[in-house]
Short mmCIF file of C-alpha atoms and ligand atoms in Angstrom, two decimals:
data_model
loop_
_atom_site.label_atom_id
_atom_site.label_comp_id
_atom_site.label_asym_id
_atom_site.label_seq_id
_atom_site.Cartn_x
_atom_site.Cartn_y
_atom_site.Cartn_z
CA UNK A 151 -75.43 25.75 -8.85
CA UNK A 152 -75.87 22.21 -9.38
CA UNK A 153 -75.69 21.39 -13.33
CA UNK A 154 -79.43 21.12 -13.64
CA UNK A 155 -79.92 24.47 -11.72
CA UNK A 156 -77.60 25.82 -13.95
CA UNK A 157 -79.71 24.55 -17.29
CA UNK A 158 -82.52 26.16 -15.83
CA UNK A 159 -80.97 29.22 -15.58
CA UNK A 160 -79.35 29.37 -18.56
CA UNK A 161 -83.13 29.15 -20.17
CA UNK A 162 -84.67 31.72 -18.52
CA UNK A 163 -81.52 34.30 -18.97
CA UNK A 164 -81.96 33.36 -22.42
CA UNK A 165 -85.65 34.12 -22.44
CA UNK A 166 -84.96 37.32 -20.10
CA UNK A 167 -82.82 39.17 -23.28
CA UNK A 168 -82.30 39.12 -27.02
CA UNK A 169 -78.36 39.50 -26.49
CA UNK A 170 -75.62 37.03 -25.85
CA UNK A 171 -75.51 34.72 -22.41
CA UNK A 172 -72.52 33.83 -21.34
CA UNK A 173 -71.62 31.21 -17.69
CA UNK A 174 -69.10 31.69 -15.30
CA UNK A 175 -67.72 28.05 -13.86
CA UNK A 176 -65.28 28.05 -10.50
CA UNK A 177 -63.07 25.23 -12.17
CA UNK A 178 -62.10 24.26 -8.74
CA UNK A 179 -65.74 22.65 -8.41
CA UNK A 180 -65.70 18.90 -8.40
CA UNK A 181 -68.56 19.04 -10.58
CA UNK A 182 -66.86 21.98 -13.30
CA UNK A 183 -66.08 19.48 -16.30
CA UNK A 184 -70.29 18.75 -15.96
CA UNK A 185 -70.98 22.48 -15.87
CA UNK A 186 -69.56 23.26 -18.37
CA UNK A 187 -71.04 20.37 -20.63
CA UNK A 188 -74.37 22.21 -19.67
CA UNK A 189 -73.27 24.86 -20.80
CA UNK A 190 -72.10 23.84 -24.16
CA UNK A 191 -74.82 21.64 -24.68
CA UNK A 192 -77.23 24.39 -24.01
CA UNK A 193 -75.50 26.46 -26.94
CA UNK A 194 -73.17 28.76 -24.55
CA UNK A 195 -70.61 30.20 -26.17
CA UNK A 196 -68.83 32.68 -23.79
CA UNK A 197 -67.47 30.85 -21.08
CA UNK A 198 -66.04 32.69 -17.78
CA UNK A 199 -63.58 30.46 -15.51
CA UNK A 200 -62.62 31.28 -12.44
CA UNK A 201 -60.42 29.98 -9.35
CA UNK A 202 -58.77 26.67 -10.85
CA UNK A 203 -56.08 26.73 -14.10
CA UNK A 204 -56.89 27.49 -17.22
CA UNK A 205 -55.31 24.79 -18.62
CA UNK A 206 -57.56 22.55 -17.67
CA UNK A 207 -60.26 23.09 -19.83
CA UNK A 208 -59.45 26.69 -22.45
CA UNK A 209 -58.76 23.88 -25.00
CA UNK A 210 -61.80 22.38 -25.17
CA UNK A 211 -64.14 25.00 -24.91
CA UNK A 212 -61.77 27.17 -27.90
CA UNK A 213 -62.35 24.08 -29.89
CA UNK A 214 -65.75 23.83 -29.32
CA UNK A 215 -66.17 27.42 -30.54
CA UNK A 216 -66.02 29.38 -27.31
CA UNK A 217 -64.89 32.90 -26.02
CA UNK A 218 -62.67 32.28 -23.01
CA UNK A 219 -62.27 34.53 -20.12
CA UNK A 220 -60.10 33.47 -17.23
CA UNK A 221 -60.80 35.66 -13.70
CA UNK A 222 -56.86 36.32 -12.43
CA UNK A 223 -55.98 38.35 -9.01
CA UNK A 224 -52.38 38.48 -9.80
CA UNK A 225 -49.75 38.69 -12.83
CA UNK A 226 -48.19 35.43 -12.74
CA UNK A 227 -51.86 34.03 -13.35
CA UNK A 228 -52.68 36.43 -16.27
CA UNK A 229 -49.69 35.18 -17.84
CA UNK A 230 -51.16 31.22 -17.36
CA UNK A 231 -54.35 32.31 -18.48
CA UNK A 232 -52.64 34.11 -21.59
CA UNK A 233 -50.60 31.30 -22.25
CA UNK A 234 -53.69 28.78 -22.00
CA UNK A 235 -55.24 30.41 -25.05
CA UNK A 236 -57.82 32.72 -23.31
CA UNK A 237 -59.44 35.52 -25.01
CA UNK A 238 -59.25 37.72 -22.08
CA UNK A 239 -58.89 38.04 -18.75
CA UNK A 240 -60.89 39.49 -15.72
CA UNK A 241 -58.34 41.55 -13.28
CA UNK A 242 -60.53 41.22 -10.18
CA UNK A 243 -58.92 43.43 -6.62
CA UNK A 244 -59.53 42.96 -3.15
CA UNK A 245 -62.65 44.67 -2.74
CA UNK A 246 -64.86 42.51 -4.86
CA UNK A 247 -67.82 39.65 -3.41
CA UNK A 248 -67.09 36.61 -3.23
CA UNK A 249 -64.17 34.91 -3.50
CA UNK A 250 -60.86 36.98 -3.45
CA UNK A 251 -57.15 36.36 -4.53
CA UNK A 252 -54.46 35.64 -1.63
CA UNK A 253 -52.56 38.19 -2.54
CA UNK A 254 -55.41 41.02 -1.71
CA UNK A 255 -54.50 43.22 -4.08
CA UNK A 256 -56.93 46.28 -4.99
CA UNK A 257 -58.32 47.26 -8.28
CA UNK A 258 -56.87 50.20 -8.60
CA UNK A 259 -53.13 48.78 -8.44
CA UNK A 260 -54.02 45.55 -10.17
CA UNK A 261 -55.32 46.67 -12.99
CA UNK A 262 -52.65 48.61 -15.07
CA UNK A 263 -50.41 45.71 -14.07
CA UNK A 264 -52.18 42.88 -15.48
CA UNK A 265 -53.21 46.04 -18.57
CA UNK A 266 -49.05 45.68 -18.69
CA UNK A 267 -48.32 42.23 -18.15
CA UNK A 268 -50.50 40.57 -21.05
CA UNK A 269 -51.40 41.82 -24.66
CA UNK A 270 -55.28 40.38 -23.37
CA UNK A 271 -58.14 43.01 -23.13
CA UNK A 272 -58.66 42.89 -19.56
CA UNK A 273 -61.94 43.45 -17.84
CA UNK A 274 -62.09 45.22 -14.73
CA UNK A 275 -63.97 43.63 -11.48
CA UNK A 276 -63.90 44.62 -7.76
CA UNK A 277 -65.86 47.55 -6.50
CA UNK A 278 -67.38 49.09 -9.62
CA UNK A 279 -70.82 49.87 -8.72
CA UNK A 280 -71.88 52.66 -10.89
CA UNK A 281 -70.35 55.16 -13.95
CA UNK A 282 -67.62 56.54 -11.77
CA UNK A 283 -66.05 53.34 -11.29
CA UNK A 284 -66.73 52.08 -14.25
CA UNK A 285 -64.78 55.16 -16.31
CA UNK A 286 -61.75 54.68 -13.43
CA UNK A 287 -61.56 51.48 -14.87
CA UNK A 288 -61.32 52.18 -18.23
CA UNK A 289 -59.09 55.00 -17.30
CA UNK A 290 -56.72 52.37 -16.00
CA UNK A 291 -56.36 50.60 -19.39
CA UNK A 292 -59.43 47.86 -18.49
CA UNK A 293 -61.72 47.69 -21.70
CA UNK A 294 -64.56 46.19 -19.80
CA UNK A 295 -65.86 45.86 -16.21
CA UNK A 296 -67.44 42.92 -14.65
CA UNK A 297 -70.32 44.07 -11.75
CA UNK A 298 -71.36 41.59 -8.94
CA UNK A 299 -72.38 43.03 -6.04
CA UNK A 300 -74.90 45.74 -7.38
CA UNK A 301 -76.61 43.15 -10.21
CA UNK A 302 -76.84 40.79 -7.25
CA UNK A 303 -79.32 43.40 -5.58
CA UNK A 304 -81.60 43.79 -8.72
CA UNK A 305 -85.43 42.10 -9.65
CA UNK A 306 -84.00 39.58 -11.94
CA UNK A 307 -81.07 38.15 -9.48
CA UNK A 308 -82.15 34.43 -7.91
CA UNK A 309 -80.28 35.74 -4.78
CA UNK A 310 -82.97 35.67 -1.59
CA UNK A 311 -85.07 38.89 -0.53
CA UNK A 312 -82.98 39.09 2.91
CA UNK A 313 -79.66 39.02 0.95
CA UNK A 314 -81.05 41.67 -1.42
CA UNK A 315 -82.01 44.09 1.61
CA UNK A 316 -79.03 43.44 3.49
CA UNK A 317 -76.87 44.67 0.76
CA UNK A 318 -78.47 47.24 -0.30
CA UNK A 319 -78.72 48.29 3.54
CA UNK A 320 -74.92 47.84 3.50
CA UNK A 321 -72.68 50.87 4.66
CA UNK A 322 -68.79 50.86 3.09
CA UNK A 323 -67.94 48.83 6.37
CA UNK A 324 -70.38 45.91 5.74
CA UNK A 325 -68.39 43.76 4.74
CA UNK A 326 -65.47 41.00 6.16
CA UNK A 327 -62.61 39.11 3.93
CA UNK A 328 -62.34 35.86 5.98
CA UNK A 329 -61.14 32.67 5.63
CA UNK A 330 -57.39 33.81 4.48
CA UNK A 331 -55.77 30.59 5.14
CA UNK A 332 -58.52 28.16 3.15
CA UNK A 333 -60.07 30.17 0.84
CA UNK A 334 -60.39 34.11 1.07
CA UNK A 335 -63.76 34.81 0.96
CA UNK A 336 -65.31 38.59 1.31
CA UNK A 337 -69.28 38.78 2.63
CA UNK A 338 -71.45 40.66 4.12
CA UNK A 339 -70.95 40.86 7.91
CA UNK A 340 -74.12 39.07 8.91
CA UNK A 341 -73.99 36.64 12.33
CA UNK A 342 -72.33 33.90 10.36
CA UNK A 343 -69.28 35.86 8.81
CA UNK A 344 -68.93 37.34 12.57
CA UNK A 345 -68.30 34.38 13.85
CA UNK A 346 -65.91 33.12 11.13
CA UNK A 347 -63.75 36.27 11.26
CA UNK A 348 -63.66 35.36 15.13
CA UNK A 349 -62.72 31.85 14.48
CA UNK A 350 -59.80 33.09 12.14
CA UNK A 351 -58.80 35.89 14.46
CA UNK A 352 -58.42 33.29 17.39
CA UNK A 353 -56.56 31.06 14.84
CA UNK A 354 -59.26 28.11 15.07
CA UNK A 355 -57.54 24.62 13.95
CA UNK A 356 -57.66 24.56 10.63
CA UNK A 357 -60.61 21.83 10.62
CA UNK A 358 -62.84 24.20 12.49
CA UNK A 359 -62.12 26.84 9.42
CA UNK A 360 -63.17 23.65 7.16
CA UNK A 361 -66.53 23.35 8.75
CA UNK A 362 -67.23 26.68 8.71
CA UNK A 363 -66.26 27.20 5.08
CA UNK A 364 -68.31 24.30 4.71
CA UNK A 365 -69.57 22.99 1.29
CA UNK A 366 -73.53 24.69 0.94
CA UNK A 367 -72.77 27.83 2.74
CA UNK A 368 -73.50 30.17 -0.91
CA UNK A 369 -76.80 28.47 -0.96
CA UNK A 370 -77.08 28.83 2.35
CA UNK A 371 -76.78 32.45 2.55
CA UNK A 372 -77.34 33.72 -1.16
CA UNK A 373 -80.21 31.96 -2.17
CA UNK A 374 -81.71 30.62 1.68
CA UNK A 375 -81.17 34.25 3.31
CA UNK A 376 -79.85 32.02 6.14
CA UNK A 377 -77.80 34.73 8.36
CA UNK A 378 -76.71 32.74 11.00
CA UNK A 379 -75.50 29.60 9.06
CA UNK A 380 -74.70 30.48 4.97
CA UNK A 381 -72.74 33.28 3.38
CA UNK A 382 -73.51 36.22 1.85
CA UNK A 383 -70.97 36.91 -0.51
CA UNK A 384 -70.76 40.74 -1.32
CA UNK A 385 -68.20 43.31 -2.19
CA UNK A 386 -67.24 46.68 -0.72
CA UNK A 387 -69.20 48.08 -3.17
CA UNK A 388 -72.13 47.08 -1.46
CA UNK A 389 -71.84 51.00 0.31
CA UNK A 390 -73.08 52.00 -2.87
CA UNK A 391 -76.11 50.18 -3.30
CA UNK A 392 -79.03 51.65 -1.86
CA UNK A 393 -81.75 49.94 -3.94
CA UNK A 394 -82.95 46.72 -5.92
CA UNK A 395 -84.14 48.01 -9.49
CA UNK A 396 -84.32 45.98 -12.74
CA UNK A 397 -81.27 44.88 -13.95
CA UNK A 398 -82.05 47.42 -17.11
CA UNK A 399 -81.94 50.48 -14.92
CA UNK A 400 -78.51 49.59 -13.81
CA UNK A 401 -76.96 49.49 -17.15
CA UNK A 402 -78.35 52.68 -17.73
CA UNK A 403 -77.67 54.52 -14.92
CA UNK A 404 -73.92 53.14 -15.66
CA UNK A 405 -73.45 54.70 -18.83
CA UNK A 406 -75.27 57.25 -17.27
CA UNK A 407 -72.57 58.50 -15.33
CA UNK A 408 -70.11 56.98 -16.98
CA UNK A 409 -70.45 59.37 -20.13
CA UNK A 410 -71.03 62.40 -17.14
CA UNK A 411 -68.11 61.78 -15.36
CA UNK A 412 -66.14 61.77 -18.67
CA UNK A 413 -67.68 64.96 -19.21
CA UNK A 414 -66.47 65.93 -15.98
CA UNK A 415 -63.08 64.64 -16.47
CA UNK A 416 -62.62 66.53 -19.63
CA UNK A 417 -63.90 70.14 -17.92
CA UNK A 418 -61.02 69.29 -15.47
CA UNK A 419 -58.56 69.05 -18.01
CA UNK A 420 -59.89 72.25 -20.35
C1 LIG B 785 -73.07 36.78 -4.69
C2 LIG B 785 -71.83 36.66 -5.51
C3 LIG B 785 -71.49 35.43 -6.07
C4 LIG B 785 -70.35 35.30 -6.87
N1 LIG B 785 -70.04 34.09 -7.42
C5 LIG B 785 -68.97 34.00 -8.24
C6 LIG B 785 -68.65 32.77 -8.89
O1 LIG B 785 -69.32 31.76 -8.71
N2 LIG B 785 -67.57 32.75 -9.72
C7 LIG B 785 -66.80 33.87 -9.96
O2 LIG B 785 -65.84 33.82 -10.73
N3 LIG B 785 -67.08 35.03 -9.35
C8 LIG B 785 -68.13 35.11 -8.51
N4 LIG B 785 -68.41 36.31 -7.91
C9 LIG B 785 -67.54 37.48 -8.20
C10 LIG B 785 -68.14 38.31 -9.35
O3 LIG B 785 -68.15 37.56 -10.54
C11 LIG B 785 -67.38 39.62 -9.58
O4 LIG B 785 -66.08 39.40 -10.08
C12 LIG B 785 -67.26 40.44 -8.32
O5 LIG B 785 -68.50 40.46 -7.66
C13 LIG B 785 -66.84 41.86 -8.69
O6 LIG B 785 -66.76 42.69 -7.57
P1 LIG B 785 -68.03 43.52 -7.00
O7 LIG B 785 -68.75 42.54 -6.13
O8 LIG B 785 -67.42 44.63 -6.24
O9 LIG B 785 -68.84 43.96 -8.18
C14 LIG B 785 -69.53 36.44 -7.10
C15 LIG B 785 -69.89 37.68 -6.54
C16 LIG B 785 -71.01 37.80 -5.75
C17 LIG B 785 -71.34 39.15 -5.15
#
């Protein structure tokens, strides 16, 4: 999102729901230090950054009376973001949408290491789709998750009707990491992310990879429903979404099962 898109989403999350908004800015983006203005100036005060250091900016935004959570695939970054002055960290694996670590590792592994490596509560991202996942999760010392994939396929996501059918139509093999060398990227394998994984497989010069990483390709896909030319970033979890309901519904069919499979946990155990 462009800064203005973002304002105008910020409004109507804000008029969507009584509770706290936060914004996630990739501080890699050209444009971040202007998101994140928005942001603030639109009275944001949790603040998610992703793929760039948290030095840059934790400072500011602490001062300015924010909560700071950095999104880490690795220990030696939970340790940067810890040492930034970040509230918290998101430990996101392999098999989340979007764009992925280079070290590819999974959830499950991941997360008791960063739970280890930093005194942080650590949020747990990457394949959590419903209750089950979400009490593995906590189970592995996480004290939060983070969902993508299945909020992306509700009413209230901006993402395009095609994008929302296409995931939830998704089997557990529908979707591709690509783009290792640039920028590991895992979407839904539509015509486009086909013929990127092809490129990569052949080992295309690396300017070939750089057009077809491209700059508008999120838009392209996520909001445009373009198949053949944008991406549509999505997660493994994708296999387990079979429907677009309200956002609402999701939440409760999460604790849902989360508080049944405890229940089931704990008959194991007795
Ligand atoms: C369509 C889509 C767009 C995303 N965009 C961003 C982003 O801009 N910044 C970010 O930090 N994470 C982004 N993510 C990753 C999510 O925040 C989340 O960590 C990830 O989706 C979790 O894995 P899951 O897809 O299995 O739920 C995106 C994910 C999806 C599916």
């Amino acid at each position: 999102m462009k800064p203005d898109l973002l304002r105008q989403h910020i409004r109507s999350a804000r008029e969507a729901t009584r509770f706290p908004v936060g914004v996630n800015v990739p501080l890699a983006r050209g444009d971040a230090a202007d998101l994140l203005d928005v942001a603030l100036e639109e009275g944001i005060r949790i603040i998610f950054t992703s793929s760039g250091s948290p030095a840059q900016h934790t400072r500011r935004l602490k001062d300015a009376g924010c909560t700071v959570v950095h999104v880490i695939a690795a220990v030696k970054h939970a340790l940067k973001a810890a040492e930034s002055g970040c509230d918290a960290v998101v430990a996101e694996g392999f098999e989340a949408g979007g764009h992925n670590g280079i070290d590819e590792i999974t959830t499950l592994a991941l997360v008791p290491q960063i739970v280890d490596a930093v005194a942080l509560p650590v949020l747990a991202a990457g394949g959590i789709a419903d209750g089950r996942g979400m009490a593995a999760a906590l189970a592995l010392g996480a004290e939060a998750v983070q969902v993508g994939t299945r909020f992306a396929a509700t009413v209230e996501s901006s993402a395009h009707p095609t994008y929302k059918r296409l995931v939830a139509e998704s089997a557990d093999s529908g979707t591709v990491l690509t783009m290792r060398r640039l920028a590991p990227v895992r979407m839904l394998k539509t015509p486009f992310a086909v013929k990127a994984a092809d490129a990569e497989r052949r080992g295309a010069p690396r300017e070939e990879m750089e057009a077809l990483l491209g700059t508008k390709r999120e838009m392209l896909g996520i909001f445009e429903g373009n198949v053949d030319e944008g991406m549509f970033e999505a997660g493994q979890s994708a296999g387990l979404v079979h429907d677009t309901p309200h956002a609402a519904e999701i939440v409760r069919r999460m604790m849902d099962g989360y508080y049944s499979t405890c229940e089931r946990m704990a008959g194991t155990l007795a």
